[in-house]
Amino acid sequence: MDKKIFVMQSSMPPYEEYIEAIKPLWDSHWLTNMGQYHQELENRLKDYLDVSGLSLMVNGHMGLELIIQAMGFQEGDEIITTPFTFISTTHAIVRNRLKPVFCDVKPCDGTIDETKIERLITEKTVAILPIHVYGHVCNVEVIQKIANKYNLKVIYDAAHAFGVRYKGRGIGNYGDASIFSFHATKVFNTVEGGAVVFSNLKLYDKLYNLKNFGIRGEERVISVGANAKMNEFSAIMGLCNLRHINDEIKKRAESMSYYKKELKEIQGITFLEGDAKATSNYAYLPILVEDSYKMSRNELYDLLKRHDIYTRKYFYPITSDQECYGHDYKEANVPIARSLAEKVLVLPMYAGLKKETIDRILDLIY
Ligand SMILES: *Cc1c(COP(=O)(O)O)cnc(C)c1O
């Protein structure tokens, strides 16, 4: 009996490596609250991601909520974003009592269509929040130009873009801030975790307050903060996983090219492709099931599932159509995002994926 194949499999360091690394915690009993490993991981990640400022978070979502909060927008202000993303992006805006204004995406890579941003700007617009979806980089240059012209902040959801570089710089250097997710299913994980990166180092203190109740001394609370600190077990998981990250990304690259060589030959299967000026972290393999394929996307999803291959329709439905938002955003003019959501299927992709498994998947798609 073949075992179940999921779309992701969490990367883990060798068991002994992690056990050895957490041993000191049994001496120190220091398990959280910006401990030694929290600091060490912040420093290591600043190097790896090639950024000047970084604040670790309990997860990517809280990073996004708190960096939006740190910007000090007013209730009802508008943020231009896209609905072709994980629900976290839209929730983070709405939970800050701000209004998401949905811009359409580009059919080639699923990122925000920068040519459609300006027409959505109103007096209330305060920021643009684009997503480097699947690790594909947005048109950061044009987005920055628009932001400069209208005096808007730019916050990137880079949850998928760990380690991606664009024109020789870490992707986190673009915009006012970016968030990364270190969730178990992402390219790099700390079990749960995330980080906000930025170049204005004043944000470090602001985020520190927001992630630690605003506590600044035994008897002093200077702001109304949340609790979004990363604990030491997670930080150590990150330090261990970071030692293996280049090897993991290389393995993903091999799987990706093995898959694509075969998939390219199949009538009706096409790809979303990232900008060639950026490096790839091979986070996801989204395929588009076109009308010319022998069955529908949903039929292919069901066929694979019957054979214990669990693919995902990321991102269907688009966030603006989710039931929690009722009819609030039904008028969003996002036909490309809707059509991608109808066609897309994300195939299993992770560092430990075996060639035999890929062959099994390809045989079913053929
Ligand atoms: C995973 C993800 C998040 C949220 O990150 P968590 O670490 O799971 O909180 C946000 N945005 C996108 C696009 C994601 O894929």
PDB file of N, CA, C and O in Angstrom, residues 55-71 86-89 91-93 95-96 129 155 157 159 178-183 186 192-197 206-213 224-230:
ATOM      1  N   SER A  55      12.967  41.320  13.293  1.00  0.00           N
ATOM      2  CA  SER A  55      12.364  41.008  14.576  1.00  0.00           C
ATOM      3  C   SER A  55      11.633  39.671  14.465  1.00  0.00           C
ATOM      4  O   SER A  55      10.739  39.514  13.628  1.00  0.00           O
ATOM      5  N   LEU A  56      12.036  38.707  15.297  1.00  0.00           N
ATOM      6  CA  LEU A  56      11.379  37.395  15.276  1.00  0.00           C
ATOM      7  C   LEU A  56       9.988  37.498  15.872  1.00  0.00           C
ATOM      8  O   LEU A  56       9.748  38.295  16.778  1.00  0.00           O
ATOM      9  N   MET A  57       9.101  36.655  15.389  1.00  0.00           N
ATOM     10  CA  MET A  57       7.713  36.659  15.856  1.00  0.00           C
ATOM     11  C   MET A  57       7.253  35.229  16.109  1.00  0.00           C
ATOM     12  O   MET A  57       7.830  34.287  15.591  1.00  0.00           O
ATOM     13  N   VAL A  58       6.176  35.108  16.839  1.00  0.00           N
ATOM     14  CA  VAL A  58       5.605  33.801  17.157  1.00  0.00           C
ATOM     15  C   VAL A  58       5.075  33.108  15.891  1.00  0.00           C
ATOM     16  O   VAL A  58       5.034  31.890  15.819  1.00  0.00           O
ATOM     17  N   ASN A  59       4.709  33.886  14.905  1.00  0.00           N
ATOM     18  CA  ASN A  59       4.316  33.350  13.594  1.00  0.00           C
ATOM     19  C   ASN A  59       4.290  34.502  12.591  1.00  0.00           C
ATOM     20  O   ASN A  59       4.410  35.669  12.974  1.00  0.00           O
ATOM     21  N   GLY A  60       4.138  34.156  11.335  1.00  0.00           N
ATOM     22  CA  GLY A  60       4.155  35.178  10.290  1.00  0.00           C
ATOM     23  C   GLY A  60       2.957  36.104  10.380  1.00  0.00           C
ATOM     24  O   GLY A  60       3.066  37.312  10.151  1.00  0.00           O
ATOM     25  N   HIS A  61       1.810  35.528  10.715  1.00  0.00           N
ATOM     26  CA  HIS A  61       0.595  36.341  10.765  1.00  0.00           C
ATOM     27  C   HIS A  61       0.696  37.474  11.784  1.00  0.00           C
ATOM     28  O   HIS A  61       0.349  38.614  11.488  1.00  0.00           O
ATOM     29  N   MET A  62       1.166  37.146  12.988  1.00  0.00           N
ATOM     30  CA  MET A  62       1.303  38.206  13.994  1.00  0.00           C
ATOM     31  C   MET A  62       2.336  39.239  13.547  1.00  0.00           C
ATOM     32  O   MET A  62       2.194  40.433  13.836  1.00  0.00           O
ATOM     33  N   GLY A  63       3.352  38.796  12.839  1.00  0.00           N
ATOM     34  CA  GLY A  63       4.312  39.750  12.267  1.00  0.00           C
ATOM     35  C   GLY A  63       3.597  40.744  11.368  1.00  0.00           C
ATOM     36  O   GLY A  63       3.828  41.959  11.438  1.00  0.00           O
ATOM     37  N   LEU A  64       2.704  40.229  10.546  1.00  0.00           N
ATOM     38  CA  LEU A  64       1.982  41.089   9.613  1.00  0.00           C
ATOM     39  C   LEU A  64       1.018  42.028  10.355  1.00  0.00           C
ATOM     40  O   LEU A  64       0.982  43.233  10.095  1.00  0.00           O
ATOM     41  N   GLU A  65       0.274  41.470  11.307  1.00  0.00           N
ATOM     42  CA  GLU A  65      -0.646  42.326  12.080  1.00  0.00           C
ATOM     43  C   GLU A  65       0.117  43.434  12.792  1.00  0.00           C
ATOM     44  O   GLU A  65      -0.307  44.588  12.804  1.00  0.00           O
ATOM     45  N   LEU A  66       1.250  43.065  13.395  1.00  0.00           N
ATOM     46  CA  LEU A  66       1.960  44.046  14.223  1.00  0.00           C
ATOM     47  C   LEU A  66       2.713  45.080  13.389  1.00  0.00           C
ATOM     48  O   LEU A  66       2.790  46.245  13.792  1.00  0.00           O
ATOM     49  N   ILE A  67       3.237  44.695  12.237  1.00  0.00           N
ATOM     50  CA  ILE A  67       3.925  45.717  11.436  1.00  0.00           C
ATOM     51  C   ILE A  67       2.903  46.702  10.856  1.00  0.00           C
ATOM     52  O   ILE A  67       3.170  47.900  10.754  1.00  0.00           O
ATOM     53  N   ILE A  68       1.706  46.204  10.531  1.00  0.00           N
ATOM     54  CA  ILE A  68       0.655  47.129  10.071  1.00  0.00           C
ATOM     55  C   ILE A  68       0.311  48.088  11.219  1.00  0.00           C
ATOM     56  O   ILE A  68       0.230  49.303  11.037  1.00  0.00           O
ATOM     57  N   GLN A  69       0.164  47.515  12.418  1.00  0.00           N
ATOM     58  CA  GLN A  69      -0.151  48.356  13.582  1.00  0.00           C
ATOM     59  C   GLN A  69       0.953  49.379  13.851  1.00  0.00           C
ATOM     60  O   GLN A  69       0.679  50.542  14.159  1.00  0.00           O
ATOM     61  N   ALA A  70       2.206  48.930  13.683  1.00  0.00           N
ATOM     62  CA  ALA A  70       3.353  49.808  13.967  1.00  0.00           C
ATOM     63  C   ALA A  70       3.374  51.040  13.055  1.00  0.00           C
ATOM     64  O   ALA A  70       3.954  52.065  13.403  1.00  0.00           O
ATOM     65  N   MET A  71       2.751  50.935  11.896  1.00  0.00           N
ATOM     66  CA  MET A  71       2.757  52.054  10.953  1.00  0.00           C
ATOM     67  C   MET A  71       1.825  53.186  11.406  1.00  0.00           C
ATOM     68  O   MET A  71       1.867  54.286  10.854  1.00  0.00           O
ATOM     69  N   PHE A  86      -2.910  33.590   0.789  1.00  0.00           N
ATOM     70  CA  PHE A  86      -3.429  32.909   1.964  1.00  0.00           C
ATOM     71  C   PHE A  86      -4.261  33.926   2.760  1.00  0.00           C
ATOM     72  O   PHE A  86      -3.938  35.116   2.782  1.00  0.00           O
ATOM     73  N   ILE A  87      -5.289  33.436   3.428  1.00  0.00           N
ATOM     74  CA  ILE A  87      -6.266  34.315   4.087  1.00  0.00           C
ATOM     75  C   ILE A  87      -5.617  35.271   5.095  1.00  0.00           C
ATOM     76  O   ILE A  87      -6.127  36.363   5.367  1.00  0.00           O
ATOM     77  N   SER A  88      -4.468  34.885   5.647  1.00  0.00           N
ATOM     78  CA  SER A  88      -3.743  35.701   6.625  1.00  0.00           C
ATOM     79  C   SER A  88      -3.554  37.150   6.169  1.00  0.00           C
ATOM     80  O   SER A  88      -3.702  38.082   6.962  1.00  0.00           O
ATOM     81  N   THR A  89      -3.207  37.346   4.894  1.00  0.00           N
ATOM     82  CA  THR A  89      -2.897  38.692   4.408  1.00  0.00           C
ATOM     83  C   THR A  89      -4.103  39.616   4.583  1.00  0.00           C
ATOM     84  O   THR A  89      -3.985  40.725   5.113  1.00  0.00           O
ATOM     85  N   HIS A  91      -6.887  39.053   6.422  1.00  0.00           N
ATOM     86  CA  HIS A  91      -7.259  39.138   7.844  1.00  0.00           C
ATOM     87  C   HIS A  91      -6.405  40.175   8.584  1.00  0.00           C
ATOM     88  O   HIS A  91      -6.906  40.907   9.433  1.00  0.00           O
ATOM     89  N   ALA A  92      -5.114  40.228   8.294  1.00  0.00           N
ATOM     90  CA  ALA A  92      -4.220  41.141   9.024  1.00  0.00           C
ATOM     91  C   ALA A  92      -4.634  42.597   8.807  1.00  0.00           C
ATOM     92  O   ALA A  92      -4.534  43.427   9.709  1.00  0.00           O
ATOM     93  N   ILE A  93      -5.116  42.895   7.609  1.00  0.00           N
ATOM     94  CA  ILE A  93      -5.577  44.261   7.316  1.00  0.00           C
ATOM     95  C   ILE A  93      -6.888  44.525   8.065  1.00  0.00           C
ATOM     96  O   ILE A  93      -7.023  45.526   8.774  1.00  0.00           O
ATOM     97  N   ARG A  95      -8.255  42.958  10.615  1.00  0.00           N
ATOM     98  CA  ARG A  95      -8.146  42.932  12.076  1.00  0.00           C
ATOM     99  C   ARG A  95      -7.504  44.206  12.626  1.00  0.00           C
ATOM    100  O   ARG A  95      -7.601  44.490  13.817  1.00  0.00           O
ATOM    101  N   ASN A  96      -6.840  44.978  11.770  1.00  0.00           N
ATOM    102  CA  ASN A  96      -6.330  46.296  12.170  1.00  0.00           C
ATOM    103  C   ASN A  96      -7.359  47.398  11.927  1.00  0.00           C
ATOM    104  O   ASN A  96      -7.019  48.587  11.989  1.00  0.00           O
ATOM    105  N   LEU A 129       0.097  46.555   0.004  1.00  0.00           N
ATOM    106  CA  LEU A 129       0.549  45.323   0.660  1.00  0.00           C
ATOM    107  C   LEU A 129       0.517  44.180  -0.361  1.00  0.00           C
ATOM    108  O   LEU A 129      -0.445  43.428  -0.427  1.00  0.00           O
ATOM    109  N   ILE A 155       4.367  47.380   2.357  1.00  0.00           N
ATOM    110  CA  ILE A 155       4.647  46.241   3.231  1.00  0.00           C
ATOM    111  C   ILE A 155       4.464  44.985   2.378  1.00  0.00           C
ATOM    112  O   ILE A 155       3.391  44.776   1.812  1.00  0.00           O
ATOM    113  N   ASP A 157       4.106  40.949   1.882  1.00  0.00           N
ATOM    114  CA  ASP A 157       3.913  39.627   2.460  1.00  0.00           C
ATOM    115  C   ASP A 157       4.870  38.700   1.714  1.00  0.00           C
ATOM    116  O   ASP A 157       4.616  38.284   0.581  1.00  0.00           O
ATOM    117  N   ALA A 159       5.887  35.804   2.908  1.00  0.00           N
ATOM    118  CA  ALA A 159       5.780  34.512   3.610  1.00  0.00           C
ATOM    119  C   ALA A 159       6.336  33.363   2.773  1.00  0.00           C
ATOM    120  O   ALA A 159       6.868  32.398   3.312  1.00  0.00           O
ATOM    121  N   SER A 178       8.899  43.809   5.294  1.00  0.00           N
ATOM    122  CA  SER A 178       8.379  42.551   4.735  1.00  0.00           C
ATOM    123  C   SER A 178       8.199  41.579   5.879  1.00  0.00           C
ATOM    124  O   SER A 178       8.907  41.659   6.886  1.00  0.00           O
ATOM    125  N   ILE A 179       7.265  40.650   5.699  1.00  0.00           N
ATOM    126  CA  ILE A 179       7.153  39.590   6.699  1.00  0.00           C
ATOM    127  C   ILE A 179       7.449  38.242   6.044  1.00  0.00           C
ATOM    128  O   ILE A 179       7.135  38.004   4.880  1.00  0.00           O
ATOM    129  N   PHE A 180       8.109  37.383   6.841  1.00  0.00           N
ATOM    130  CA  PHE A 180       8.364  36.004   6.430  1.00  0.00           C
ATOM    131  C   PHE A 180       7.618  35.086   7.397  1.00  0.00           C
ATOM    132  O   PHE A 180       7.442  35.430   8.571  1.00  0.00           O
ATOM    133  N   SER A 181       7.204  33.933   6.898  1.00  0.00           N
ATOM    134  CA  SER A 181       6.586  32.929   7.760  1.00  0.00           C
ATOM    135  C   SER A 181       7.540  31.753   7.903  1.00  0.00           C
ATOM    136  O   SER A 181       8.110  31.291   6.916  1.00  0.00           O
ATOM    137  N   PHE A 182       7.692  31.300   9.154  1.00  0.00           N
ATOM    138  CA  PHE A 182       8.500  30.095   9.413  1.00  0.00           C
ATOM    139  C   PHE A 182       7.601  28.967   9.904  1.00  0.00           C
ATOM    140  O   PHE A 182       7.961  28.173  10.761  1.00  0.00           O
ATOM    141  N   HIS A 183       6.379  28.938   9.369  1.00  0.00           N
ATOM    142  CA  HIS A 183       5.455  27.858   9.701  1.00  0.00           C
ATOM    143  C   HIS A 183       6.013  26.513   9.220  1.00  0.00           C
ATOM    144  O   HIS A 183       6.792  26.460   8.267  1.00  0.00           O
ATOM    145  N   LYS A 186       6.513  25.798   5.533  1.00  0.00           N
ATOM    146  CA  LYS A 186       7.240  26.717   4.665  1.00  0.00           C
ATOM    147  C   LYS A 186       8.663  26.194   4.389  1.00  0.00           C
ATOM    148  O   LYS A 186       9.130  25.260   5.041  1.00  0.00           O
ATOM    149  N   GLU A 192       6.396  26.824  14.447  1.00  0.00           N
ATOM    150  CA  GLU A 192       5.608  28.019  14.162  1.00  0.00           C
ATOM    151  C   GLU A 192       6.589  29.173  14.320  1.00  0.00           C
ATOM    152  O   GLU A 192       7.463  29.140  15.177  1.00  0.00           O
ATOM    153  N   GLY A 193       6.422  30.193  13.528  1.00  0.00           N
ATOM    154  CA  GLY A 193       7.316  31.335  13.685  1.00  0.00           C
ATOM    155  C   GLY A 193       7.258  32.242  12.482  1.00  0.00           C
ATOM    156  O   GLY A 193       6.583  31.944  11.496  1.00  0.00           O
ATOM    157  N   GLY A 194       7.956  33.354  12.603  1.00  0.00           N
ATOM    158  CA  GLY A 194       8.003  34.300  11.498  1.00  0.00           C
ATOM    159  C   GLY A 194       8.917  35.449  11.860  1.00  0.00           C
ATOM    160  O   GLY A 194       9.498  35.476  12.950  1.00  0.00           O
ATOM    161  N   ALA A 195       9.058  36.384  10.940  1.00  0.00           N
ATOM    162  CA  ALA A 195       9.889  37.550  11.207  1.00  0.00           C
ATOM    163  C   ALA A 195       9.392  38.730  10.394  1.00  0.00           C
ATOM    164  O   ALA A 195       8.817  38.549   9.314  1.00  0.00           O
ATOM    165  N   VAL A 196       9.614  39.910  10.954  1.00  0.00           N
ATOM    166  CA  VAL A 196       9.413  41.147  10.199  1.00  0.00           C
ATOM    167  C   VAL A 196      10.799  41.686   9.896  1.00  0.00           C
ATOM    168  O   VAL A 196      11.658  41.716  10.794  1.00  0.00           O
ATOM    169  N   VAL A 197      11.048  42.090   8.667  1.00  0.00           N
ATOM    170  CA  VAL A 197      12.330  42.702   8.320  1.00  0.00           C
ATOM    171  C   VAL A 197      12.091  44.124   7.807  1.00  0.00           C
ATOM    172  O   VAL A 197      11.025  44.430   7.272  1.00  0.00           O
ATOM    173  N   LYS A 206       9.756  49.450  18.221  1.00  0.00           N
ATOM    174  CA  LYS A 206       8.285  49.464  18.123  1.00  0.00           C
ATOM    175  C   LYS A 206       7.746  48.047  18.119  1.00  0.00           C
ATOM    176  O   LYS A 206       6.774  47.728  18.811  1.00  0.00           O
ATOM    177  N   LEU A 207       8.365  47.187  17.312  1.00  0.00           N
ATOM    178  CA  LEU A 207       7.893  45.800  17.214  1.00  0.00           C
ATOM    179  C   LEU A 207       8.170  45.040  18.510  1.00  0.00           C
ATOM    180  O   LEU A 207       7.381  44.185  18.920  1.00  0.00           O
ATOM    181  N   TYR A 208       9.291  45.378  19.145  1.00  0.00           N
ATOM    182  CA  TYR A 208       9.616  44.740  20.430  1.00  0.00           C
ATOM    183  C   TYR A 208       8.497  45.014  21.436  1.00  0.00           C
ATOM    184  O   TYR A 208       8.023  44.115  22.129  1.00  0.00           O
ATOM    185  N   ASN A 209       8.064  46.254  21.495  1.00  0.00           N
ATOM    186  CA  ASN A 209       6.974  46.607  22.409  1.00  0.00           C
ATOM    187  C   ASN A 209       5.683  45.894  22.028  1.00  0.00           C
ATOM    188  O   ASN A 209       4.977  45.373  22.880  1.00  0.00           O
ATOM    189  N   LEU A 210       5.410  45.879  20.731  1.00  0.00           N
ATOM    190  CA  LEU A 210       4.150  45.263  20.290  1.00  0.00           C
ATOM    191  C   LEU A 210       4.137  43.753  20.518  1.00  0.00           C
ATOM    192  O   LEU A 210       3.089  43.166  20.716  1.00  0.00           O
ATOM    193  N   LYS A 211       5.317  43.115  20.497  1.00  0.00           N
ATOM    194  CA  LYS A 211       5.307  41.655  20.667  1.00  0.00           C
ATOM    195  C   LYS A 211       5.514  41.244  22.122  1.00  0.00           C
ATOM    196  O   LYS A 211       5.474  40.064  22.441  1.00  0.00           O
ATOM    197  N   ASN A 212       5.725  42.213  23.019  1.00  0.00           N
ATOM    198  CA  ASN A 212       5.977  41.877  24.420  1.00  0.00           C
ATOM    199  C   ASN A 212       5.183  42.779  25.367  1.00  0.00           C
ATOM    200  O   ASN A 212       5.728  43.319  26.324  1.00  0.00           O
ATOM    201  N   PHE A 213       3.898  42.956  25.088  1.00  0.00           N
ATOM    202  CA  PHE A 213       2.965  43.659  25.973  1.00  0.00           C
ATOM    203  C   PHE A 213       3.321  45.123  26.214  1.00  0.00           C
ATOM    204  O   PHE A 213       2.758  45.753  27.102  1.00  0.00           O
ATOM    205  N   VAL A 224       0.400  49.581  24.507  1.00  0.00           N
ATOM    206  CA  VAL A 224      -0.569  48.489  24.624  1.00  0.00           C
ATOM    207  C   VAL A 224      -0.195  47.407  23.627  1.00  0.00           C
ATOM    208  O   VAL A 224      -0.669  47.376  22.493  1.00  0.00           O
ATOM    209  N   GLY A 225       0.702  46.537  24.029  1.00  0.00           N
ATOM    210  CA  GLY A 225       1.210  45.520  23.111  1.00  0.00           C
ATOM    211  C   GLY A 225       0.484  44.199  23.222  1.00  0.00           C
ATOM    212  O   GLY A 225      -0.288  43.960  24.151  1.00  0.00           O
ATOM    213  N   ALA A 226       0.776  43.324  22.260  1.00  0.00           N
ATOM    214  CA  ALA A 226       0.262  41.951  22.271  1.00  0.00           C
ATOM    215  C   ALA A 226       1.383  41.035  22.792  1.00  0.00           C
ATOM    216  O   ALA A 226       2.407  41.520  23.291  1.00  0.00           O
ATOM    217  N   ASN A 227       1.172  39.742  22.673  1.00  0.00           N
ATOM    218  CA  ASN A 227       2.236  38.788  22.975  1.00  0.00           C
ATOM    219  C   ASN A 227       2.506  37.997  21.709  1.00  0.00           C
ATOM    220  O   ASN A 227       1.660  37.234  21.253  1.00  0.00           O
ATOM    221  N   ALA A 228       3.666  38.205  21.113  1.00  0.00           N
ATOM    222  CA  ALA A 228       3.983  37.519  19.847  1.00  0.00           C
ATOM    223  C   ALA A 228       5.449  37.115  19.813  1.00  0.00           C
ATOM    224  O   ALA A 228       6.106  37.174  18.783  1.00  0.00           O
ATOM    225  N   LYS A 229       5.962  36.710  20.983  1.00  0.00           N
ATOM    226  CA  LYS A 229       7.378  36.368  21.089  1.00  0.00           C
ATOM    227  C   LYS A 229       7.642  34.946  20.595  1.00  0.00           C
ATOM    228  O   LYS A 229       6.820  34.062  20.794  1.00  0.00           O
ATOM    229  N   MET A 230       8.804  34.723  20.013  1.00  0.00           N
ATOM    230  CA  MET A 230       9.203  33.359  19.658  1.00  0.00           C
ATOM    231  C   MET A 230       9.909  32.706  20.851  1.00  0.00           C
ATOM    232  O   MET A 230      10.753  33.332  21.492  1.00  0.00           O
TER     233      MET A 230
END
